[in-house]
Amino acid sequence: EPEVTQTPSHQVTQMGQEVILRCVPISNHLYFYWYRQILGQKVEFLVSFYNNEISEKSEIFDDQFSVERPDGSNFTLKIRSTKLEDSAMYFCARKLEQGASYTFGSGTRLTVV
Amino acid sequence: KNEVEQSPQNLTAQEGEFITINCSYSVGISALHWLQQHPGGGIVSLFMLSSGKKKHGRLIATINIQEKHSSLHITASHPRDSAVYICAGGSQGNLIFGKGTKLSVKP
């Protein structure tokens, strides 16, 4: 099965700046997810996306976060005004259908300074 | 609240040893995933289980639904198996992750 590529692999940004993390390419999968892992901690769920809509989101996913599939292929996570505590590894994941296994992206390491 | 607990947190083994990592999960989780995370950070899906046992190469995953317990076994361990192994529980939606077990296999 094709891998899930994330770009960039590492991004350093100033606090307060907007960042967009991308998950490419996405083929015919229906279910998409963003997870994050703060250094030394467990992976946490952010948001799930099905049929071009958010289907579920966690408490972490506040108004500073948004997701979209702007061109039907790329799946993006935008953080509008980054905070120091947003520094983490961000993973996108996809699955073909309900009950299927997940394929994770290679991750984007975000560092907010 | 759905939860996933793993043990041990850290595990050091000699090459060739048989390794077991355990995972307990709460009510509401219908499928259990075993994942592998290498030092670079990438996550690879190893198994998804809702019943019974699965085997892939030297890796074996089992699940006991009544006891809400799953195990990941590695036979004839090798230094290249060194990684963090994570169990994660899923139902209809997202995954709930355990804290991971850091495995180090010494030559």
PDB file of C-alpha atoms in Angstrom:
ATOM      1  CA  GLU A   1       0.000   0.000   0.000  1.00  0.00           C
ATOM      2  CA  PRO A   2       1.399   3.462  -0.874  1.00  0.00           C
ATOM      3  CA  GLU A   3       3.014   5.301   1.971  1.00  0.00           C
ATOM      4  CA  VAL A   4       1.641   8.522   3.370  1.00  0.00           C
ATOM      5  CA  THR A   5       4.069  11.386   2.866  1.00  0.00           C
ATOM      6  CA  GLN A   6       4.041  14.418   5.091  1.00  0.00           C
ATOM      7  CA  THR A   7       5.630  17.766   4.364  1.00  0.00           C
ATOM      8  CA  PRO A   8       7.619  19.386   5.703  1.00  0.00           C
ATOM      9  CA  SER A   9       9.486  16.772   7.703  1.00  0.00           C
ATOM     10  CA  HIS A  10      10.669  19.450  10.129  1.00  0.00           C
ATOM     11  CA  GLN A  11       9.495  23.017  10.602  1.00  0.00           C
ATOM     12  CA  VAL A  12      10.751  25.667  12.959  1.00  0.00           C
ATOM     13  CA  THR A  13       8.465  28.638  13.437  1.00  0.00           C
ATOM     14  CA  GLN A  14       8.204  31.734  15.569  1.00  0.00           C
ATOM     15  CA  MET A  15       5.519  31.824  18.231  1.00  0.00           C
ATOM     16  CA  GLY A  16       2.388  33.464  16.861  1.00  0.00           C
ATOM     17  CA  GLN A  17       3.055  32.459  13.266  1.00  0.00           C
ATOM     18  CA  GLU A  18       0.726  30.332  11.178  1.00  0.00           C
ATOM     19  CA  VAL A  19       1.870  26.915  10.020  1.00  0.00           C
ATOM     20  CA  ILE A  20       0.361  24.498   7.541  1.00  0.00           C
ATOM     21  CA  LEU A  21       1.257  20.833   7.714  1.00  0.00           C
ATOM     22  CA  ARG A  22       0.532  18.710   4.668  1.00  0.00           C
ATOM     23  CA  CYS A  23      -0.240  15.072   4.118  1.00  0.00           C
ATOM     24  CA  VAL A  24       0.357  13.961   0.509  1.00  0.00           C
ATOM     25  CA  PRO A  25      -0.729  12.210  -1.606  1.00  0.00           C
ATOM     26  CA  ILE A  26      -4.043  10.798  -0.617  1.00  0.00           C
ATOM     27  CA  SER A  27      -5.720   8.503  -3.089  1.00  0.00           C
ATOM     28  CA  ASN A  28      -9.115   6.935  -2.596  1.00  0.00           C
ATOM     29  CA  HIS A  29      -9.094   6.715   1.182  1.00  0.00           C
ATOM     30  CA  LEU A  30     -12.075   8.076   3.038  1.00  0.00           C
ATOM     31  CA  TYR A  31     -10.919   8.420   6.638  1.00  0.00           C
ATOM     32  CA  PHE A  32      -8.206  10.837   7.646  1.00  0.00           C
ATOM     33  CA  TYR A  33      -6.775  11.727  11.013  1.00  0.00           C
ATOM     34  CA  TRP A  34      -4.297  14.055  12.645  1.00  0.00           C
ATOM     35  CA  TYR A  35      -2.465  12.969  15.766  1.00  0.00           C
ATOM     36  CA  ARG A  36       0.316  14.644  17.675  1.00  0.00           C
ATOM     37  CA  GLN A  37       3.034  13.469  20.028  1.00  0.00           C
ATOM     38  CA  ILE A  38       4.722  15.899  22.386  1.00  0.00           C
ATOM     39  CA  LEU A  39       8.289  14.805  23.093  1.00  0.00           C
ATOM     40  CA  GLY A  40       8.352  12.030  25.670  1.00  0.00           C
ATOM     41  CA  GLN A  41       4.572  11.697  25.800  1.00  0.00           C
ATOM     42  CA  LYS A  42       2.034   9.404  24.202  1.00  0.00           C
ATOM     43  CA  VAL A  43       0.369  10.033  20.890  1.00  0.00           C
ATOM     44  CA  GLU A  44      -2.825  12.097  21.179  1.00  0.00           C
ATOM     45  CA  PHE A  45      -5.783  12.356  18.859  1.00  0.00           C
ATOM     46  CA  LEU A  46      -6.531  15.745  17.325  1.00  0.00           C
ATOM     47  CA  VAL A  47      -9.187  15.362  14.641  1.00  0.00           C
ATOM     48  CA  SER A  48     -10.802  12.931  12.252  1.00  0.00           C
ATOM     49  CA  PHE A  49     -12.085  13.831   8.806  1.00  0.00           C
ATOM     50  CA  TYR A  50     -14.580  11.841   6.784  1.00  0.00           C
ATOM     51  CA  ASN A  51     -16.401  12.715   3.586  1.00  0.00           C
ATOM     52  CA  ASN A  52     -14.756  16.140   3.559  1.00  0.00           C
ATOM     53  CA  GLU A  53     -16.041  17.028   7.001  1.00  0.00           C
ATOM     54  CA  ILE A  54     -14.708  16.892  10.535  1.00  0.00           C
ATOM     55  CA  SER A  55     -16.300  13.840  12.146  1.00  0.00           C
ATOM     56  CA  GLU A  56     -14.679  14.064  15.570  1.00  0.00           C
ATOM     57  CA  LYS A  57     -12.236  16.336  17.368  1.00  0.00           C
ATOM     58  CA  SER A  58     -10.500  16.339  20.717  1.00  0.00           C
ATOM     59  CA  GLU A  59     -10.260  19.074  23.344  1.00  0.00           C
ATOM     60  CA  ILE A  60      -6.833  19.928  21.969  1.00  0.00           C
ATOM     61  CA  PHE A  61      -8.331  20.847  18.598  1.00  0.00           C
ATOM     62  CA  ASP A  62      -9.486  24.355  19.482  1.00  0.00           C
ATOM     63  CA  ASP A  63     -10.185  27.381  17.294  1.00  0.00           C
ATOM     64  CA  GLN A  64      -6.500  27.721  16.497  1.00  0.00           C
ATOM     65  CA  PHE A  65      -6.621  24.499  14.493  1.00  0.00           C
ATOM     66  CA  SER A  66      -8.326  23.749  11.190  1.00  0.00           C
ATOM     67  CA  VAL A  67      -8.218  20.974   8.622  1.00  0.00           C
ATOM     68  CA  GLU A  68      -9.167  20.733   4.985  1.00  0.00           C
ATOM     69  CA  ARG A  69      -8.632  18.864   1.732  1.00  0.00           C
ATOM     70  CA  PRO A  70      -8.235  21.861  -0.553  1.00  0.00           C
ATOM     71  CA  ASP A  71      -7.756  19.953  -3.796  1.00  0.00           C
ATOM     72  CA  GLY A  72      -9.227  16.548  -2.994  1.00  0.00           C
ATOM     73  CA  SER A  73      -5.775  15.087  -2.516  1.00  0.00           C
ATOM     74  CA  ASN A  74      -3.703  16.923   0.056  1.00  0.00           C
ATOM     75  CA  PHE A  75      -4.950  16.846   3.638  1.00  0.00           C
ATOM     76  CA  THR A  76      -3.764  19.830   5.632  1.00  0.00           C
ATOM     77  CA  LEU A  77      -3.618  20.860   9.267  1.00  0.00           C
ATOM     78  CA  LYS A  78      -3.362  24.582   9.920  1.00  0.00           C
ATOM     79  CA  ILE A  79      -2.368  26.133  13.215  1.00  0.00           C
ATOM     80  CA  ARG A  80      -3.260  29.818  13.064  1.00  0.00           C
ATOM     81  CA  SER A  81      -1.140  31.288  15.832  1.00  0.00           C
ATOM     82  CA  THR A  82       1.394  28.825  17.136  1.00  0.00           C
ATOM     83  CA  LYS A  83       2.257  28.549  20.814  1.00  0.00           C
ATOM     84  CA  LEU A  84       5.317  27.055  22.414  1.00  0.00           C
ATOM     85  CA  GLU A  85       3.233  24.106  23.606  1.00  0.00           C
ATOM     86  CA  ASP A  86       2.326  23.258  20.006  1.00  0.00           C
ATOM     87  CA  SER A  87       5.854  21.913  19.571  1.00  0.00           C
ATOM     88  CA  ALA A  88       5.378  18.236  18.804  1.00  0.00           C
ATOM     89  CA  MET A  89       5.525  15.556  16.157  1.00  0.00           C
ATOM     90  CA  TYR A  90       2.379  15.672  14.052  1.00  0.00           C
ATOM     91  CA  PHE A  91       1.197  12.546  12.260  1.00  0.00           C
ATOM     92  CA  CYS A  92      -1.485  12.195   9.687  1.00  0.00           C
ATOM     93  CA  ALA A  93      -3.115   8.819   9.250  1.00  0.00           C
ATOM     94  CA  ARG A  94      -5.577   7.355   6.842  1.00  0.00           C
ATOM     95  CA  LYS A  95      -7.615   4.255   6.407  1.00  0.00           C
ATOM     96  CA  LEU A  96      -9.567   2.957   3.464  1.00  0.00           C
ATOM     97  CA  GLU A  97     -12.750   2.075   5.290  1.00  0.00           C
ATOM     98  CA  GLN A  98     -14.316   1.612   8.701  1.00  0.00           C
ATOM     99  CA  GLY A  99     -12.660  -1.309  10.469  1.00  0.00           C
ATOM    100  CA  ALA A 100      -9.528  -1.233   8.332  1.00  0.00           C
ATOM    101  CA  SER A 101      -6.021  -0.781   9.645  1.00  0.00           C
ATOM    102  CA  TYR A 102      -4.331   2.597   9.685  1.00  0.00           C
ATOM    103  CA  THR A 103      -1.467   3.891   7.590  1.00  0.00           C
ATOM    104  CA  PHE A 104       0.529   6.610   9.275  1.00  0.00           C
ATOM    105  CA  GLY A 105       2.490   9.373   7.658  1.00  0.00           C
ATOM    106  CA  SER A 106       6.169   9.905   8.240  1.00  0.00           C
ATOM    107  CA  GLY A 107       5.459  12.791  10.608  1.00  0.00           C
ATOM    108  CA  THR A 108       6.264  16.499  10.779  1.00  0.00           C
ATOM    109  CA  ARG A 109       8.352  17.687  13.668  1.00  0.00           C
ATOM    110  CA  LEU A 110       7.127  21.181  14.567  1.00  0.00           C
ATOM    111  CA  THR A 111       9.310  23.345  16.770  1.00  0.00           C
ATOM    112  CA  VAL A 112       7.875  26.650  17.987  1.00  0.00           C
ATOM    113  CA  VAL A 113      10.455  29.113  19.302  1.00  0.00           C
TER     114      VAL A 113
ATOM    115  CA  LYS B   1     -13.403   6.832  29.639  1.00  0.00           C
ATOM    116  CA  ASN B   2     -11.497   4.658  27.168  1.00  0.00           C
ATOM    117  CA  GLU B   3      -7.982   3.843  28.313  1.00  0.00           C
ATOM    118  CA  VAL B   4      -5.043   1.761  27.189  1.00  0.00           C
ATOM    119  CA  GLU B   5      -2.284   0.654  29.583  1.00  0.00           C
ATOM    120  CA  GLN B   6       0.964  -0.968  28.533  1.00  0.00           C
ATOM    121  CA  SER B   7       3.714  -2.796  30.366  1.00  0.00           C
ATOM    122  CA  PRO B   8       6.587  -2.773  30.757  1.00  0.00           C
ATOM    123  CA  GLN B   9       7.547   0.805  30.017  1.00  0.00           C
ATOM    124  CA  ASN B  10      11.123  -0.182  29.199  1.00  0.00           C
ATOM    125  CA  LEU B  11      12.517  -3.545  28.209  1.00  0.00           C
ATOM    126  CA  THR B  12      16.089  -4.617  27.550  1.00  0.00           C
ATOM    127  CA  ALA B  13      16.771  -8.032  26.054  1.00  0.00           C
ATOM    128  CA  GLN B  14      19.653 -10.020  24.672  1.00  0.00           C
ATOM    129  CA  GLU B  15      19.598 -10.980  21.022  1.00  0.00           C
ATOM    130  CA  GLY B  16      17.659 -14.197  20.550  1.00  0.00           C
ATOM    131  CA  GLU B  17      15.394 -13.791  23.570  1.00  0.00           C
ATOM    132  CA  PHE B  18      11.636 -14.202  23.435  1.00  0.00           C
ATOM    133  CA  ILE B  19       9.928 -10.909  24.222  1.00  0.00           C
ATOM    134  CA  THR B  20       6.427 -10.165  25.475  1.00  0.00           C
ATOM    135  CA  ILE B  21       4.774  -6.765  25.740  1.00  0.00           C
ATOM    136  CA  ASN B  22       1.394  -6.501  27.411  1.00  0.00           C
ATOM    137  CA  CYS B  23      -1.557  -4.212  26.894  1.00  0.00           C
ATOM    138  CA  SER B  24      -4.791  -3.835  28.845  1.00  0.00           C
ATOM    139  CA  TYR B  25      -7.683  -1.808  27.612  1.00  0.00           C
ATOM    140  CA  SER B  26     -11.021  -0.571  28.840  1.00  0.00           C
ATOM    141  CA  VAL B  27     -14.612  -1.183  27.816  1.00  0.00           C
ATOM    142  CA  GLY B  28     -15.595   0.506  24.576  1.00  0.00           C
ATOM    143  CA  ILE B  29     -12.543  -0.511  22.605  1.00  0.00           C
ATOM    144  CA  SER B  30     -13.404  -3.015  19.899  1.00  0.00           C
ATOM    145  CA  ALA B  31     -10.112  -3.332  18.037  1.00  0.00           C
ATOM    146  CA  LEU B  32      -6.560  -3.314  19.285  1.00  0.00           C
ATOM    147  CA  HIS B  33      -3.660  -2.064  17.178  1.00  0.00           C
ATOM    148  CA  TRP B  34       0.019  -2.747  17.660  1.00  0.00           C
ATOM    149  CA  LEU B  35       2.332  -0.121  16.227  1.00  0.00           C
ATOM    150  CA  GLN B  36       6.071   0.295  15.974  1.00  0.00           C
ATOM    151  CA  GLN B  37       7.814   3.647  16.294  1.00  0.00           C
ATOM    152  CA  HIS B  38      11.465   3.954  15.332  1.00  0.00           C
ATOM    153  CA  PRO B  39      13.874   6.565  16.721  1.00  0.00           C
ATOM    154  CA  GLY B  40      13.235   8.827  13.726  1.00  0.00           C
ATOM    155  CA  GLY B  41       9.629   9.053  14.869  1.00  0.00           C
ATOM    156  CA  GLY B  42       7.750   7.317  12.068  1.00  0.00           C
ATOM    157  CA  ILE B  43       4.921   4.976  13.058  1.00  0.00           C
ATOM    158  CA  VAL B  44       4.292   1.664  11.329  1.00  0.00           C
ATOM    159  CA  SER B  45       1.181  -0.419  11.836  1.00  0.00           C
ATOM    160  CA  LEU B  46       2.024  -4.017  12.787  1.00  0.00           C
ATOM    161  CA  PHE B  47      -1.307  -5.633  13.614  1.00  0.00           C
ATOM    162  CA  MET B  48      -4.957  -4.900  14.063  1.00  0.00           C
ATOM    163  CA  LEU B  49      -6.829  -7.420  16.217  1.00  0.00           C
ATOM    164  CA  SER B  50     -10.393  -7.807  17.304  1.00  0.00           C
ATOM    165  CA  SER B  51     -10.122 -11.493  18.232  1.00  0.00           C
ATOM    166  CA  GLY B  52      -7.720 -14.412  18.331  1.00  0.00           C
ATOM    167  CA  LYS B  53      -4.157 -14.281  17.155  1.00  0.00           C
ATOM    168  CA  LYS B  54      -2.143 -12.939  14.233  1.00  0.00           C
ATOM    169  CA  LYS B  55       1.379 -13.738  13.115  1.00  0.00           C
ATOM    170  CA  HIS B  56       3.750 -11.949  10.808  1.00  0.00           C
ATOM    171  CA  GLY B  57       7.266 -13.236  10.609  1.00  0.00           C
ATOM    172  CA  ARG B  58       8.721 -13.266  14.106  1.00  0.00           C
ATOM    173  CA  LEU B  59       5.904 -11.147  15.502  1.00  0.00           C
ATOM    174  CA  ILE B  60       2.813 -12.625  17.103  1.00  0.00           C
ATOM    175  CA  ALA B  61      -0.112 -10.666  18.528  1.00  0.00           C
ATOM    176  CA  THR B  62      -2.856 -12.147  20.661  1.00  0.00           C
ATOM    177  CA  ILE B  63      -5.978 -10.725  22.196  1.00  0.00           C
ATOM    178  CA  ASN B  64      -8.292 -11.955  24.946  1.00  0.00           C
ATOM    179  CA  ILE B  65     -11.562 -10.088  24.596  1.00  0.00           C
ATOM    180  CA  GLN B  66     -13.044 -11.297  27.883  1.00  0.00           C
ATOM    181  CA  GLU B  67     -10.025 -10.126  29.855  1.00  0.00           C
ATOM    182  CA  LYS B  68      -9.492  -7.040  27.643  1.00  0.00           C
ATOM    183  CA  HIS B  69      -5.853  -7.901  27.287  1.00  0.00           C
ATOM    184  CA  SER B  70      -3.497  -8.176  24.346  1.00  0.00           C
ATOM    185  CA  SER B  71       0.104  -9.258  24.019  1.00  0.00           C
ATOM    186  CA  LEU B  72       2.768  -8.707  21.411  1.00  0.00           C
ATOM    187  CA  HIS B  73       5.456 -11.372  21.227  1.00  0.00           C
ATOM    188  CA  ILE B  74       8.742 -11.238  19.369  1.00  0.00           C
ATOM    189  CA  THR B  75      10.527 -14.529  18.822  1.00  0.00           C
ATOM    190  CA  ALA B  76      14.302 -14.732  18.300  1.00  0.00           C
ATOM    191  CA  SER B  77      14.713 -11.012  18.946  1.00  0.00           C
ATOM    192  CA  HIS B  78      17.298  -9.054  16.998  1.00  0.00           C
ATOM    193  CA  PRO B  79      18.893  -5.628  17.553  1.00  0.00           C
ATOM    194  CA  ARG B  80      16.921  -4.289  14.591  1.00  0.00           C
ATOM    195  CA  ASP B  81      13.747  -4.945  16.628  1.00  0.00           C
ATOM    196  CA  SER B  82      14.804  -2.108  18.938  1.00  0.00           C
ATOM    197  CA  ALA B  83      12.026   0.467  18.819  1.00  0.00           C
ATOM    198  CA  VAL B  84       9.055   1.733  20.791  1.00  0.00           C
ATOM    199  CA  TYR B  85       6.063  -0.593  20.553  1.00  0.00           C
ATOM    200  CA  ILE B  86       2.701   1.021  21.085  1.00  0.00           C
ATOM    201  CA  CYS B  87      -0.698  -0.500  21.558  1.00  0.00           C
ATOM    202  CA  ALA B  88      -3.681   1.594  20.632  1.00  0.00           C
ATOM    203  CA  GLY B  89      -7.368   0.915  21.058  1.00  0.00           C
ATOM    204  CA  GLY B  90     -10.010   1.852  18.567  1.00  0.00           C
ATOM    205  CA  SER B  91     -13.758   1.673  18.280  1.00  0.00           C
ATOM    206  CA  GLN B  92     -15.777   3.536  15.684  1.00  0.00           C
ATOM    207  CA  GLY B  93     -13.550   6.552  15.625  1.00  0.00           C
ATOM    208  CA  ASN B  94     -10.060   7.549  16.563  1.00  0.00           C
ATOM    209  CA  LEU B  95      -7.298   5.592  18.276  1.00  0.00           C
ATOM    210  CA  ILE B  96      -6.417   5.858  21.954  1.00  0.00           C
ATOM    211  CA  PHE B  97      -2.745   5.243  22.468  1.00  0.00           C
ATOM    212  CA  GLY B  98      -0.795   3.603  25.238  1.00  0.00           C
ATOM    213  CA  LYS B  99       2.422   5.184  26.461  1.00  0.00           C
ATOM    214  CA  GLY B 100       4.557   2.708  24.565  1.00  0.00           C
ATOM    215  CA  THR B 101       7.195   0.168  25.503  1.00  0.00           C
ATOM    216  CA  LYS B 102      10.762   1.055  24.644  1.00  0.00           C
ATOM    217  CA  LEU B 103      12.527  -2.135  23.593  1.00  0.00           C
ATOM    218  CA  SER B 104      16.279  -2.369  23.326  1.00  0.00           C
ATOM    219  CA  VAL B 105      17.775  -5.613  22.038  1.00  0.00           C
ATOM    220  CA  LYS B 106      21.486  -5.982  22.711  1.00  0.00           C
ATOM    221  CA  PRO B 107      23.748  -8.029  20.417  1.00  0.00           C
TER     222      PRO B 107
END
